[in-house]
Amino acid sequence: MPDLSIDVVAKAAGVHRSTVSRAFSRPEAVKSETREHILRVAEGLGYTMSPLAQALRRKTSTFIPLIVPDITNPFFAELAKTMTQAADERGYQLLLCVTNGDPAKTDGYFTAMQAMYAPFGIVAPSTKVDTEALKRFDFGHKVVVIDRVEGDDAVPTVTVDSRRGIMLALDHLHSLGHTSIGYVSGIAGTHTAQDRMDAYLELSAESGSAPVVLDSGSDLDAGTRGAEHYLAMDNPPTAIIAANDMVAFAVISALGQSGVRVPEDVSVIGFDGLALGARFNPALTTIRQPIADMGHIAIELAEKQNADGSVDHIVLEPELLVRASTSGPRA
Amino acid sequence: MPDLSIDVVAKAAGVHRSTVSRAFSRPEAVKSETREHILRVAEGLGYTMSPLAQALRRKTSTFIPLIVPDITNPFFAELAKTMTQAADERGYQLLLCVTNGDPAKTDGYFTAMQAMYAPFGIVAPSTKVDTEALKRFDFGHKVVVIDRVEGDDAVPTVTVDSRRGIMLALDHLHSLGHTSIGYVSGIAGTHTAQDRMDAYLELSAESGSAPVVLDSGSDLDAGTRGAEHYLAMDNPPTAIIAANDMVAFAVISALGQSGVRVPEDVSVIGFDGLALGARFNPALTTIRQPIADMGHIAIELAEKQNADGSVDHIVLEPELLVRASTSGPRA
DNA sequence: CTGAAAGCGCTTACAG
DNA sequence: CTGAAAGCGCTTACAG
């Protein structure tokens, strides 16, 4: 494909460069015969417009960054997958940016994306979002966050109702006959993680049962430590709520290593609804987040903000997904 | 950040635009005092060069596409993670492109990346690589493939020695005392998957034991079907090799659902060495692929090809990772 | 409805 | 070692 520029198409079609541009970008502004002729010629040549040149001239592009802490975490992978689709449908290209939890990288991505004239960005945080960092960029006001944000109503957000999710989990476990229910926290940096934990603490208190926090750590080893703590107890709970599915996997794995069986010996329920959960051993009961919806909504919110400046905060409903990892307590 | 271009830096530093350009891009071509002054001024202004404008002018960028079929598959997620790092270290930005198995999308990504002046691309295939498609693009000769490629030695490749991996698995199982070893195939479209299966068939024959292919499907349900097949057998094998870790998970999960325990009732070994395997229940014995090395090498091969036109085919050694899912056969 | 011109933010021969 | 000029591939007022 040698040097196929707008000018060679123009020459081939016998029109001016600007007419070719219009034929592609503002079709209604050019006589339909002219347009069709141009398009045909372009097609024949195999010509497509350079997104680079377009972005440079227009000062806006269709690149939209999705900033995630760790693509290896299936929650973010699933989010990335659905968002790729959502973006495609709307003519954007999603640029996956992985921070590995390094805030400096987030900053780097922001400036890079500003330089790429990204119309907006999506951030799925691993730590509480630094609203100051957001403000340091023009870009900061064109970001939507997949988490709750504190102290800055200017940024649109999508989340799932954490309290409601924990309530669903607790109700499910109660209805099975459990009265002593432990909790292992998840990646604890986010508001979401904190909300889940707070909900557990409050709702336990309300139901009159003492909360048993098996681990409140913020890393992926929380599950392993939670299991150790469980194993060391004289009177362990008969069920465990894990703050997210990955933690639930780790809990079950560590428990299994010590011969504790799920759900026979202890019930475990996760939070996320990862596809992987269906293929875990045992298949994981969990609180499902509508990940696909979150992805679509995030993009809609960004477009809406771009269009009319409105800032929405959407809270989605979670859903109980009963599989094999929960059952009644041992007699 | 209002309109921070090379010209405003030039003005502020009292030099010509071209000198600023050199200060950044060919530092040795400008007097060190001048350079330092310019850099200081730029820094003060918070200026960085526009990658868009650079790419447009230079006709080469630092965007490098990584084309994967499904980011939700942890193998590709782990690959993406290590490649993001490898790319960063060398000053590239990785652009994650997800095809969802749609070859049309691959084509689309190729043309997009050509338009972005990507210096090269990496493709991690889900199906046998279409060498014709590669040739349709200039770009096709600047691609490195993470799989074996047939009938086109012109494209650099990195793979792991499939036969050696299967041999490792078989030896491990034999040494544990297993003589009847089944096989469940993986995502069967790739050469890699086919090589693993072929190796199993051949090596089984060589060792004098009849191969037992529990499923040869090409989708994620192969594991589930393999388990069903196992359950229906009068004389099932005492160990199962799964073509990849995800399939192994599914096998174990489905088996568990029917009360068959791993490794007590049957041993299961995977292939990939996913981080997730360590947290499965039970922790998965597997053949580890050096995923991080594959990522780094892929980029090196691409750079090498760009530099001197050389085309290498690297084959890496897999490694046995013994965890909890294998043990001696039931007495 | 179409053309001619200026310019987005850079780089790179070419002079000096 | 530095500057002036041309140009990468587009878009967008401005005329006509």
mmCIF file with all atom_site columns, N, CA and C in Angstrom, chain A residues 73-79 81-82 244-246 249 271-292 321 323, chain B residues 70-74 220-221 224 246 249-250 253 257 276 280:
data_model
loop_
_atom_site.group_PDB
_atom_site.id
_atom_site.type_symbol
_atom_site.label_atom_id
_atom_site.label_alt_id
_atom_site.label_comp_id
_atom_site.label_asym_id
_atom_site.label_entity_id
_atom_site.label_seq_id
_atom_site.pdbx_PDB_ins_code
_atom_site.Cartn_x
_atom_site.Cartn_y
_atom_site.Cartn_z
_atom_site.occupancy
_atom_site.B_iso_or_equiv
_atom_site.pdbx_formal_charge
_atom_site.auth_seq_id
_atom_site.auth_comp_id
_atom_site.auth_asym_id
_atom_site.auth_atom_id
_atom_site.pdbx_PDB_model_num
ATOM 1   N N  . ASN A 1 73  ? -6.335  -10.097 36.258 1.00 0.00 ? 73  ASN A N  1
ATOM 2   C CA . ASN A 1 73  ? -7.491  -10.280 37.125 1.00 0.00 ? 73  ASN A CA 1
ATOM 3   C C  . ASN A 1 73  ? -8.732  -10.397 36.242 1.00 0.00 ? 73  ASN A C  1
ATOM 4   N N  . PRO A 1 74  ? -9.402  -11.536 36.297 1.00 0.00 ? 74  PRO A N  1
ATOM 5   C CA . PRO A 1 74  ? -10.504 -11.798 35.371 1.00 0.00 ? 74  PRO A CA 1
ATOM 6   C C  . PRO A 1 74  ? -11.610 -10.752 35.402 1.00 0.00 ? 74  PRO A C  1
ATOM 7   N N  . PHE A 1 75  ? -11.779 -10.091 36.534 1.00 0.00 ? 75  PHE A N  1
ATOM 8   C CA . PHE A 1 75  ? -12.804 -9.050  36.554 1.00 0.00 ? 75  PHE A CA 1
ATOM 9   C C  . PHE A 1 75  ? -12.481 -7.977  35.528 1.00 0.00 ? 75  PHE A C  1
ATOM 10  N N  . PHE A 1 76  ? -11.242 -7.536  35.515 1.00 0.00 ? 76  PHE A N  1
ATOM 11  C CA . PHE A 1 76  ? -10.851 -6.496  34.573 1.00 0.00 ? 76  PHE A CA 1
ATOM 12  C C  . PHE A 1 76  ? -10.790 -7.037  33.152 1.00 0.00 ? 76  PHE A C  1
ATOM 13  N N  . ALA A 1 77  ? -10.414 -8.297  33.026 1.00 0.00 ? 77  ALA A N  1
ATOM 14  C CA . ALA A 1 77  ? -10.385 -8.907  31.699 1.00 0.00 ? 77  ALA A CA 1
ATOM 15  C C  . ALA A 1 77  ? -11.797 -8.955  31.112 1.00 0.00 ? 77  ALA A C  1
ATOM 16  N N  . GLU A 1 78  ? -12.749 -9.334  31.935 1.00 0.00 ? 78  GLU A N  1
ATOM 17  C CA . GLU A 1 78  ? -14.124 -9.393  31.430 1.00 0.00 ? 78  GLU A CA 1
ATOM 18  C C  . GLU A 1 78  ? -14.641 -7.995  31.096 1.00 0.00 ? 78  GLU A C  1
ATOM 19  N N  . LEU A 1 79  ? -14.256 -7.058  31.939 1.00 0.00 ? 79  LEU A N  1
ATOM 20  C CA . LEU A 1 79  ? -14.639 -5.678  31.676 1.00 0.00 ? 79  LEU A CA 1
ATOM 21  C C  . LEU A 1 79  ? -14.031 -5.201  30.355 1.00 0.00 ? 79  LEU A C  1
ATOM 22  N N  . LYS A 1 81  ? -13.142 -6.949  27.873 1.00 0.00 ? 81  LYS A N  1
ATOM 23  C CA . LYS A 1 81  ? -13.763 -7.637  26.759 1.00 0.00 ? 81  LYS A CA 1
ATOM 24  C C  . LYS A 1 81  ? -15.084 -6.971  26.359 1.00 0.00 ? 81  LYS A C  1
ATOM 25  N N  . THR A 1 82  ? -15.928 -6.742  27.346 1.00 0.00 ? 82  THR A N  1
ATOM 26  C CA . THR A 1 82  ? -17.220 -6.159  26.977 1.00 0.00 ? 82  THR A CA 1
ATOM 27  C C  . THR A 1 82  ? -17.051 -4.720  26.515 1.00 0.00 ? 82  THR A C  1
ATOM 28  N N  . ASN A 1 244 ? -14.534 -10.871 46.870 1.00 0.00 ? 244 ASN A N  1
ATOM 29  C CA . ASN A 1 244 ? -14.651 -11.037 45.415 1.00 0.00 ? 244 ASN A CA 1
ATOM 30  C C  . ASN A 1 244 ? -14.333 -12.473 45.029 1.00 0.00 ? 244 ASN A C  1
ATOM 31  N N  . ASP A 1 245 ? -14.634 -12.827 43.802 1.00 0.00 ? 245 ASP A N  1
ATOM 32  C CA . ASP A 1 245 ? -14.501 -14.221 43.382 1.00 0.00 ? 245 ASP A CA 1
ATOM 33  C C  . ASP A 1 245 ? -13.073 -14.754 43.485 1.00 0.00 ? 245 ASP A C  1
ATOM 34  N N  . MET A 1 246 ? -12.108 -13.940 43.094 1.00 0.00 ? 246 MET A N  1
ATOM 35  C CA . MET A 1 246 ? -10.720 -14.398 43.145 1.00 0.00 ? 246 MET A CA 1
ATOM 36  C C  . MET A 1 246 ? -10.332 -14.786 44.568 1.00 0.00 ? 246 MET A C  1
ATOM 37  N N  . PHE A 1 249 ? -11.853 -18.065 45.413 1.00 0.00 ? 249 PHE A N  1
ATOM 38  C CA . PHE A 1 249 ? -11.072 -19.177 44.862 1.00 0.00 ? 249 PHE A CA 1
ATOM 39  C C  . PHE A 1 249 ? -9.918  -19.520 45.804 1.00 0.00 ? 249 PHE A C  1
ATOM 40  N N  . PHE A 1 271 ? -18.116 -12.743 45.136 1.00 0.00 ? 271 PHE A N  1
ATOM 41  C CA . PHE A 1 271 ? -18.738 -11.484 44.718 1.00 0.00 ? 271 PHE A CA 1
ATOM 42  C C  . PHE A 1 271 ? -18.067 -11.080 43.418 1.00 0.00 ? 271 PHE A C  1
ATOM 43  N N  . ASP A 1 272 ? -18.816 -11.031 42.349 1.00 0.00 ? 272 ASP A N  1
ATOM 44  C CA . ASP A 1 272 ? -18.358 -10.609 41.009 1.00 0.00 ? 272 ASP A CA 1
ATOM 45  C C  . ASP A 1 272 ? -19.135 -11.315 39.910 1.00 0.00 ? 272 ASP A C  1
ATOM 46  N N  . GLY A 1 273 ? -19.238 -12.637 40.050 1.00 0.00 ? 273 GLY A N  1
ATOM 47  C CA . GLY A 1 273 ? -19.900 -13.377 38.992 1.00 0.00 ? 273 GLY A CA 1
ATOM 48  C C  . GLY A 1 273 ? -19.017 -13.645 37.793 1.00 0.00 ? 273 GLY A C  1
ATOM 49  N N  . LEU A 1 274 ? -17.740 -13.897 38.030 1.00 0.00 ? 274 LEU A N  1
ATOM 50  C CA . LEU A 1 274 ? -16.829 -14.228 36.936 1.00 0.00 ? 274 LEU A CA 1
ATOM 51  C C  . LEU A 1 274 ? -17.246 -15.506 36.225 1.00 0.00 ? 274 LEU A C  1
ATOM 52  N N  . ALA A 1 275 ? -17.031 -15.532 34.935 1.00 0.00 ? 275 ALA A N  1
ATOM 53  C CA . ALA A 1 275 ? -17.317 -16.727 34.152 1.00 0.00 ? 275 ALA A CA 1
ATOM 54  C C  . ALA A 1 275 ? -16.547 -17.925 34.701 1.00 0.00 ? 275 ALA A C  1
ATOM 55  N N  . LEU A 1 276 ? -15.333 -17.669 35.136 1.00 0.00 ? 276 LEU A N  1
ATOM 56  C CA . LEU A 1 276 ? -14.506 -18.722 35.715 1.00 0.00 ? 276 LEU A CA 1
ATOM 57  C C  . LEU A 1 276 ? -15.170 -19.447 36.873 1.00 0.00 ? 276 LEU A C  1
ATOM 58  N N  . GLY A 1 277 ? -15.996 -18.731 37.618 1.00 0.00 ? 277 GLY A N  1
ATOM 59  C CA . GLY A 1 277 ? -16.614 -19.310 38.798 1.00 0.00 ? 277 GLY A CA 1
ATOM 60  C C  . GLY A 1 277 ? -17.426 -20.553 38.488 1.00 0.00 ? 277 GLY A C  1
ATOM 61  N N  . ALA A 1 278 ? -17.994 -20.591 37.300 1.00 0.00 ? 278 ALA A N  1
ATOM 62  C CA . ALA A 1 278 ? -18.807 -21.737 36.901 1.00 0.00 ? 278 ALA A CA 1
ATOM 63  C C  . ALA A 1 278 ? -17.951 -22.978 36.715 1.00 0.00 ? 278 ALA A C  1
ATOM 64  N N  . ARG A 1 279 ? -16.653 -22.778 36.510 1.00 0.00 ? 279 ARG A N  1
ATOM 65  C CA . ARG A 1 279 ? -15.749 -23.905 36.294 1.00 0.00 ? 279 ARG A CA 1
ATOM 66  C C  . ARG A 1 279 ? -14.798 -24.120 37.449 1.00 0.00 ? 279 ARG A C  1
ATOM 67  N N  . PHE A 1 280 ? -15.130 -23.511 38.566 1.00 0.00 ? 280 PHE A N  1
ATOM 68  C CA . PHE A 1 280 ? -14.291 -23.766 39.722 1.00 0.00 ? 280 PHE A CA 1
ATOM 69  C C  . PHE A 1 280 ? -14.754 -25.074 40.353 1.00 0.00 ? 280 PHE A C  1
ATOM 70  N N  . ASN A 1 281 ? -14.000 -25.539 41.317 1.00 0.00 ? 281 ASN A N  1
ATOM 71  C CA . ASN A 1 281 ? -14.330 -26.793 42.002 1.00 0.00 ? 281 ASN A CA 1
ATOM 72  C C  . ASN A 1 281 ? -14.452 -26.530 43.490 1.00 0.00 ? 281 ASN A C  1
ATOM 73  N N  . PRO A 1 282 ? -15.655 -26.431 44.014 1.00 0.00 ? 282 PRO A N  1
ATOM 74  C CA . PRO A 1 282 ? -16.944 -26.548 43.334 1.00 0.00 ? 282 PRO A CA 1
ATOM 75  C C  . PRO A 1 282 ? -17.318 -25.248 42.628 1.00 0.00 ? 282 PRO A C  1
ATOM 76  N N  . ALA A 1 283 ? -18.302 -25.354 41.734 1.00 0.00 ? 283 ALA A N  1
ATOM 77  C CA . ALA A 1 283 ? -18.792 -24.152 41.063 1.00 0.00 ? 283 ALA A CA 1
ATOM 78  C C  . ALA A 1 283 ? -19.217 -23.140 42.118 1.00 0.00 ? 283 ALA A C  1
ATOM 79  N N  . LEU A 1 284 ? -18.825 -21.896 41.908 1.00 0.00 ? 284 LEU A N  1
ATOM 80  C CA . LEU A 1 284 ? -18.935 -20.884 42.955 1.00 0.00 ? 284 LEU A CA 1
ATOM 81  C C  . LEU A 1 284 ? -20.289 -20.166 43.003 1.00 0.00 ? 284 LEU A C  1
ATOM 82  N N  . THR A 1 285 ? -20.923 -20.215 44.158 1.00 0.00 ? 285 THR A N  1
ATOM 83  C CA . THR A 1 285 ? -22.073 -19.335 44.404 1.00 0.00 ? 285 THR A CA 1
ATOM 84  C C  . THR A 1 285 ? -21.535 -17.923 44.586 1.00 0.00 ? 285 THR A C  1
ATOM 85  N N  . THR A 1 286 ? -22.203 -16.951 44.016 1.00 0.00 ? 286 THR A N  1
ATOM 86  C CA . THR A 1 286 ? -21.621 -15.611 44.025 1.00 0.00 ? 286 THR A CA 1
ATOM 87  C C  . THR A 1 286 ? -22.668 -14.523 43.822 1.00 0.00 ? 286 THR A C  1
ATOM 88  N N  . ILE A 1 287 ? -22.273 -13.298 44.077 1.00 0.00 ? 287 ILE A N  1
ATOM 89  C CA . ILE A 1 287 ? -23.110 -12.137 43.775 1.00 0.00 ? 287 ILE A CA 1
ATOM 90  C C  . ILE A 1 287 ? -22.636 -11.578 42.447 1.00 0.00 ? 287 ILE A C  1
ATOM 91  N N  . ARG A 1 288 ? -23.490 -11.659 41.461 1.00 0.00 ? 288 ARG A N  1
ATOM 92  C CA . ARG A 1 288 ? -23.087 -11.262 40.117 1.00 0.00 ? 288 ARG A CA 1
ATOM 93  C C  . ARG A 1 288 ? -23.177 -9.753  39.900 1.00 0.00 ? 288 ARG A C  1
ATOM 94  N N  . GLN A 1 289 ? -22.109 -9.183  39.394 1.00 0.00 ? 289 GLN A N  1
ATOM 95  C CA . GLN A 1 289 ? -22.171 -7.797  38.935 1.00 0.00 ? 289 GLN A CA 1
ATOM 96  C C  . GLN A 1 289 ? -22.450 -7.832  37.437 1.00 0.00 ? 289 GLN A C  1
ATOM 97  N N  . PRO A 1 290 ? -23.303 -6.932  36.957 1.00 0.00 ? 290 PRO A N  1
ATOM 98  C CA . PRO A 1 290 ? -23.580 -6.895  35.514 1.00 0.00 ? 290 PRO A CA 1
ATOM 99  C C  . PRO A 1 290 ? -22.434 -6.208  34.777 1.00 0.00 ? 290 PRO A C  1
ATOM 100 N N  . ILE A 1 291 ? -21.349 -6.946  34.596 1.00 0.00 ? 291 ILE A N  1
ATOM 101 C CA . ILE A 1 291 ? -20.125 -6.344  34.054 1.00 0.00 ? 291 ILE A CA 1
ATOM 102 C C  . ILE A 1 291 ? -20.343 -5.756  32.664 1.00 0.00 ? 291 ILE A C  1
ATOM 103 N N  . ALA A 1 292 ? -21.061 -6.484  31.826 1.00 0.00 ? 292 ALA A N  1
ATOM 104 C CA . ALA A 1 292 ? -21.303 -5.982  30.465 1.00 0.00 ? 292 ALA A CA 1
ATOM 105 C C  . ALA A 1 292 ? -22.062 -4.660  30.504 1.00 0.00 ? 292 ALA A C  1
ATOM 106 N N  . LEU A 1 321 ? -26.292 -15.515 42.478 1.00 0.00 ? 321 LEU A N  1
ATOM 107 C CA . LEU A 1 321 ? -26.110 -16.611 41.544 1.00 0.00 ? 321 LEU A CA 1
ATOM 108 C C  . LEU A 1 321 ? -25.782 -17.854 42.362 1.00 0.00 ? 321 LEU A C  1
ATOM 109 N N  . ARG A 1 323 ? -24.774 -21.483 43.012 1.00 0.00 ? 323 ARG A N  1
ATOM 110 C CA . ARG A 1 323 ? -24.166 -22.658 42.379 1.00 0.00 ? 323 ARG A CA 1
ATOM 111 C C  . ARG A 1 323 ? -23.842 -23.670 43.480 1.00 0.00 ? 323 ARG A C  1
ATOM 112 N N  . ASP B 1 70  ? -8.883  -13.597 22.780 1.00 0.00 ? 70  ASP B N  1
ATOM 113 C CA . ASP B 1 70  ? -9.799  -13.469 23.912 1.00 0.00 ? 70  ASP B CA 1
ATOM 114 C C  . ASP B 1 70  ? -9.028  -13.112 25.176 1.00 0.00 ? 70  ASP B C  1
ATOM 115 N N  . ILE B 1 71  ? -9.201  -11.907 25.625 1.00 0.00 ? 71  ILE B N  1
ATOM 116 C CA . ILE B 1 71  ? -8.418  -11.427 26.759 1.00 0.00 ? 71  ILE B CA 1
ATOM 117 C C  . ILE B 1 71  ? -8.902  -12.039 28.071 1.00 0.00 ? 71  ILE B C  1
ATOM 118 N N  . THR B 1 72  ? -10.038 -12.661 27.998 1.00 0.00 ? 72  THR B N  1
ATOM 119 C CA . THR B 1 72  ? -10.656 -13.292 29.140 1.00 0.00 ? 72  THR B CA 1
ATOM 120 C C  . THR B 1 72  ? -10.005 -14.646 29.442 1.00 0.00 ? 72  THR B C  1
ATOM 121 N N  . ASN B 1 73  ? -9.313  -15.154 28.475 1.00 0.00 ? 73  ASN B N  1
ATOM 122 C CA . ASN B 1 73  ? -8.526  -16.368 28.667 1.00 0.00 ? 73  ASN B CA 1
ATOM 123 C C  . ASN B 1 73  ? -7.208  -15.986 29.352 1.00 0.00 ? 73  ASN B C  1
ATOM 124 N N  . PRO B 1 74  ? -7.000  -16.515 30.558 1.00 0.00 ? 74  PRO B N  1
ATOM 125 C CA . PRO B 1 74  ? -5.849  -16.083 31.352 1.00 0.00 ? 74  PRO B CA 1
ATOM 126 C C  . PRO B 1 74  ? -4.509  -16.243 30.642 1.00 0.00 ? 74  PRO B C  1
ATOM 127 N N  . LEU B 1 220 ? -14.160 -24.262 24.772 1.00 0.00 ? 220 LEU B N  1
ATOM 128 C CA . LEU B 1 220 ? -13.945 -24.313 26.208 1.00 0.00 ? 220 LEU B CA 1
ATOM 129 C C  . LEU B 1 220 ? -14.753 -25.406 26.888 1.00 0.00 ? 220 LEU B C  1
ATOM 130 N N  . ASP B 1 221 ? -15.698 -25.977 26.184 1.00 0.00 ? 221 ASP B N  1
ATOM 131 C CA . ASP B 1 221 ? -16.492 -27.046 26.787 1.00 0.00 ? 221 ASP B CA 1
ATOM 132 C C  . ASP B 1 221 ? -15.835 -28.412 26.647 1.00 0.00 ? 221 ASP B C  1
ATOM 133 N N  . THR B 1 224 ? -15.561 -30.128 29.941 1.00 0.00 ? 224 THR B N  1
ATOM 134 C CA . THR B 1 224 ? -16.802 -30.680 30.465 1.00 0.00 ? 224 THR B CA 1
ATOM 135 C C  . THR B 1 224 ? -17.163 -31.975 29.751 1.00 0.00 ? 224 THR B C  1
ATOM 136 N N  . MET B 1 246 ? -6.958  -24.151 31.387 1.00 0.00 ? 246 MET B N  1
ATOM 137 C CA . MET B 1 246 ? -8.381  -23.854 31.457 1.00 0.00 ? 246 MET B CA 1
ATOM 138 C C  . MET B 1 246 ? -9.211  -25.124 31.285 1.00 0.00 ? 246 MET B C  1
ATOM 139 N N  . PHE B 1 249 ? -9.074  -27.106 34.418 1.00 0.00 ? 249 PHE B N  1
ATOM 140 C CA . PHE B 1 249 ? -10.018 -26.580 35.427 1.00 0.00 ? 249 PHE B CA 1
ATOM 141 C C  . PHE B 1 249 ? -11.417 -27.145 35.182 1.00 0.00 ? 249 PHE B C  1
ATOM 142 N N  . ALA B 1 250 ? -11.833 -27.076 33.947 1.00 0.00 ? 250 ALA B N  1
ATOM 143 C CA . ALA B 1 250 ? -13.178 -27.532 33.597 1.00 0.00 ? 250 ALA B CA 1
ATOM 144 C C  . ALA B 1 250 ? -13.340 -29.026 33.858 1.00 0.00 ? 250 ALA B C  1
ATOM 145 N N  . SER B 1 253 ? -13.577 -29.504 37.631 1.00 0.00 ? 253 SER B N  1
ATOM 146 C CA . SER B 1 253 ? -14.854 -28.991 38.114 1.00 0.00 ? 253 SER B CA 1
ATOM 147 C C  . SER B 1 253 ? -15.994 -29.954 37.791 1.00 0.00 ? 253 SER B C  1
ATOM 148 N N  . GLN B 1 257 ? -18.237 -32.332 40.402 1.00 0.00 ? 257 GLN B N  1
ATOM 149 C CA . GLN B 1 257 ? -19.682 -32.290 40.455 1.00 0.00 ? 257 GLN B CA 1
ATOM 150 C C  . GLN B 1 257 ? -20.305 -33.676 40.546 1.00 0.00 ? 257 GLN B C  1
ATOM 151 N N  . LEU B 1 276 ? -3.258  -18.689 38.027 1.00 0.00 ? 276 LEU B N  1
ATOM 152 C CA . LEU B 1 276 ? -4.497  -19.177 38.613 1.00 0.00 ? 276 LEU B CA 1
ATOM 153 C C  . LEU B 1 276 ? -4.408  -20.620 39.097 1.00 0.00 ? 276 LEU B C  1
ATOM 154 N N  . PHE B 1 280 ? -6.160  -23.033 42.328 1.00 0.00 ? 280 PHE B N  1
ATOM 155 C CA . PHE B 1 280 ? -7.300  -23.881 42.013 1.00 0.00 ? 280 PHE B CA 1
ATOM 156 C C  . PHE B 1 280 ? -7.447  -24.905 43.138 1.00 0.00 ? 280 PHE B C  1
#
